[in-house]
Tab-separated table of C-alpha atoms in Angstrom:
chain	number	residue	atom	x	y	z
G	1	GLN	CA	-13.002	38.085	36.818
G	2	VAL	CA	-14.783	41.295	37.710
G	3	GLN	CA	-13.704	42.916	40.937
G	4	LEU	CA	-14.606	46.085	42.771
G	5	VAL	CA	-12.152	46.962	45.514
G	6	GLU	CA	-12.869	49.721	48.010
G	7	SER	CA	-10.188	51.597	49.905
G	8	GLY	CA	-9.816	54.695	52.044
G	9	GLY	CA	-11.868	53.768	55.082
G	10	GLY	CA	-10.628	54.241	58.604
G	11	LEU	CA	-11.159	55.719	62.049
G	12	VAL	CA	-11.651	59.468	62.199
G	13	GLN	CA	-13.138	62.055	64.526
G	14	ALA	CA	-16.394	63.881	64.017
G	15	GLY	CA	-15.901	66.753	61.599
G	16	ASP	CA	-13.057	65.084	59.741
G	17	SER	CA	-13.005	64.036	56.096
G	18	LEU	CA	-12.320	60.794	54.255
G	19	ARG	CA	-12.121	59.905	50.592
G	20	LEU	CA	-13.200	56.443	49.559
G	21	SER	CA	-12.071	54.925	46.279
G	22	CYS	CA	-13.471	51.978	44.370
G	23	ALA	CA	-11.230	50.504	41.694
G	24	ALA	CA	-12.822	48.185	39.165
G	25	SER	CA	-11.010	45.478	37.253
G	26	GLY	CA	-11.938	42.697	34.894
G	27	ARG	CA	-14.132	44.886	32.697
G	28	THR	CA	-14.781	48.536	32.056
G	29	PHE	CA	-17.654	50.254	33.814
G	30	SER	CA	-17.552	53.458	31.801
G	31	ASN	CA	-21.023	52.689	30.443
G	32	ASN	CA	-22.497	51.670	33.792
G	33	ALA	CA	-23.968	53.545	36.691
G	34	MET	CA	-22.226	53.092	40.028
G	35	GLY	CA	-23.133	53.717	43.605
G	36	TRP	CA	-22.022	53.722	47.200
G	37	PHE	CA	-24.051	51.965	49.872
G	38	ARG	CA	-23.508	51.569	53.593
G	39	GLN	CA	-24.570	49.076	56.189
G	40	THR	CA	-24.476	48.803	59.967
G	41	PRO	CA	-24.972	45.567	61.929
G	42	GLY	CA	-28.549	44.357	61.843
G	43	LYS	CA	-29.628	47.009	59.356
G	44	ASP	CA	-30.308	47.033	55.627
G	45	ARG	CA	-27.709	48.109	53.115
G	46	ASP	CA	-28.815	51.603	52.149
G	47	ILE	CA	-27.808	53.805	49.290
G	48	VAL	CA	-25.544	56.740	50.070
G	49	ALA	CA	-24.855	58.151	46.616
G	50	ALA	CA	-25.011	57.136	42.972
G	51	ILE	CA	-23.703	58.434	39.681
G	52	ASN	CA	-24.627	57.750	36.097
G	53	ALA	CA	-22.208	56.443	33.508
G	54	ASP	CA	-20.802	59.739	32.264
G	55	GLY	CA	-20.896	61.474	35.609
G	56	SER	CA	-23.450	64.076	34.572
G	57	SER	CA	-26.106	63.070	37.085
G	58	THR	CA	-25.830	62.148	40.745
G	59	TYR	CA	-28.054	61.154	43.632
G	60	TYR	CA	-27.507	61.579	47.369
G	61	ALA	CA	-29.376	60.278	50.359
G	62	ASP	CA	-30.838	63.126	52.411
G	63	SER	CA	-28.598	62.226	55.334
G	64	VAL	CA	-25.410	62.981	53.379
G	65	LYS	CA	-26.558	65.718	51.021
G	66	GLY	CA	-24.217	68.689	51.162
G	67	ARG	CA	-21.475	66.700	52.930
G	68	PHE	CA	-20.638	63.845	50.539
G	69	THR	CA	-19.661	64.032	46.883
G	70	ILE	CA	-19.577	61.120	44.458
G	71	SER	CA	-17.412	61.300	41.351
G	72	ARG	CA	-15.835	58.981	38.839
G	73	ASP	CA	-12.834	58.766	36.556
G	74	ASN	CA	-13.754	56.456	33.715
G	75	ALA	CA	-10.216	56.488	32.359
G	76	LYS	CA	-9.128	54.892	35.642
G	77	ASN	CA	-12.264	52.748	36.020
G	78	THR	CA	-12.637	54.231	39.496
G	79	VAL	CA	-15.403	55.869	41.494
G	80	TYR	CA	-14.863	58.055	44.546
G	81	LEU	CA	-16.819	59.203	47.571
G	82	GLN	CA	-15.550	62.360	49.237
G	83	MET	CA	-16.974	62.519	52.748
G	84	ASN	CA	-16.723	65.791	54.659
G	85	SER	CA	-18.043	66.888	58.049
G	86	LEU	CA	-18.324	63.281	59.136
G	87	LYS	CA	-20.692	62.419	61.964
G	88	PRO	CA	-20.787	59.405	64.298
G	89	GLU	CA	-23.954	58.256	62.531
G	90	ASP	CA	-21.926	57.874	59.333
G	91	THR	CA	-20.170	54.922	60.933
G	92	ALA	CA	-20.774	51.871	58.740
G	93	VAL	CA	-19.252	49.516	56.227
G	94	TYR	CA	-19.281	51.260	52.870
G	95	PHE	CA	-19.783	49.226	49.708
G	96	CYS	CA	-19.178	50.124	46.101
G	97	ALA	CA	-21.578	48.760	43.485
G	98	ALA	CA	-22.030	48.815	39.732
G	99	THR	CA	-24.967	48.044	37.481
G	100	GLY	CA	-24.653	45.263	34.955
G	101	GLY	CA	-25.677	47.332	31.992
G	102	ALA	CA	-27.654	50.407	32.971
G	103	SER	CA	-26.069	53.787	32.356
G	104	TYR	CA	-28.498	55.628	34.633
G	105	TYR	CA	-28.351	55.083	38.365
G	106	TYR	CA	-30.828	53.289	40.549
G	107	ARG	CA	-31.540	53.814	44.235
G	108	ARG	CA	-32.356	50.204	45.046
G	109	ARG	CA	-29.546	47.781	45.819
G	110	GLN	CA	-31.342	45.072	43.832
G	111	ASN	CA	-30.505	46.916	40.607
G	112	TYR	CA	-26.763	46.622	41.131
G	113	ASP	CA	-25.023	43.503	39.895
G	114	TYR	CA	-21.447	43.919	41.051
G	115	TRP	CA	-20.321	44.608	44.595
G	116	GLY	CA	-17.117	45.204	46.463
G	117	ARG	CA	-16.361	43.656	49.836
G	118	GLY	CA	-16.665	46.914	51.710
G	119	THR	CA	-14.487	49.233	53.746
G	120	GLN	CA	-15.120	50.202	57.369
G	121	VAL	CA	-15.641	53.845	58.258
G	122	THR	CA	-15.747	54.665	61.954
G	123	VAL	CA	-16.417	58.192	63.186
G	124	SER	CA	-15.809	58.890	66.857
G	125	SER	CA	-17.535	61.691	68.725
């Protein structure tokens, strides 16, 4: 059974940092692109960052560019999201996702086949 499990969320103050982790099990994702999405109540699930299979190419939403960094450790089957200079508008549930077979990332959530259950990030002002 394939599972993606996020961890590292929490309540922090504006300006603080958090590091999210997404551990995959049930299969290896070393040949698959992965991404982080976030969602607030009543809103769509939007992409935050994505990374291709070997980690050589990344994508960031404009709202997080320069503050967030996505990385992966294929030996550990894990992807990370380092979030610095957090703002209240970063408050959301953050989801990890993986493509079913594509090595290059996509920006649309419809292209991702595997999803974690999410981890809450709350940034107070």
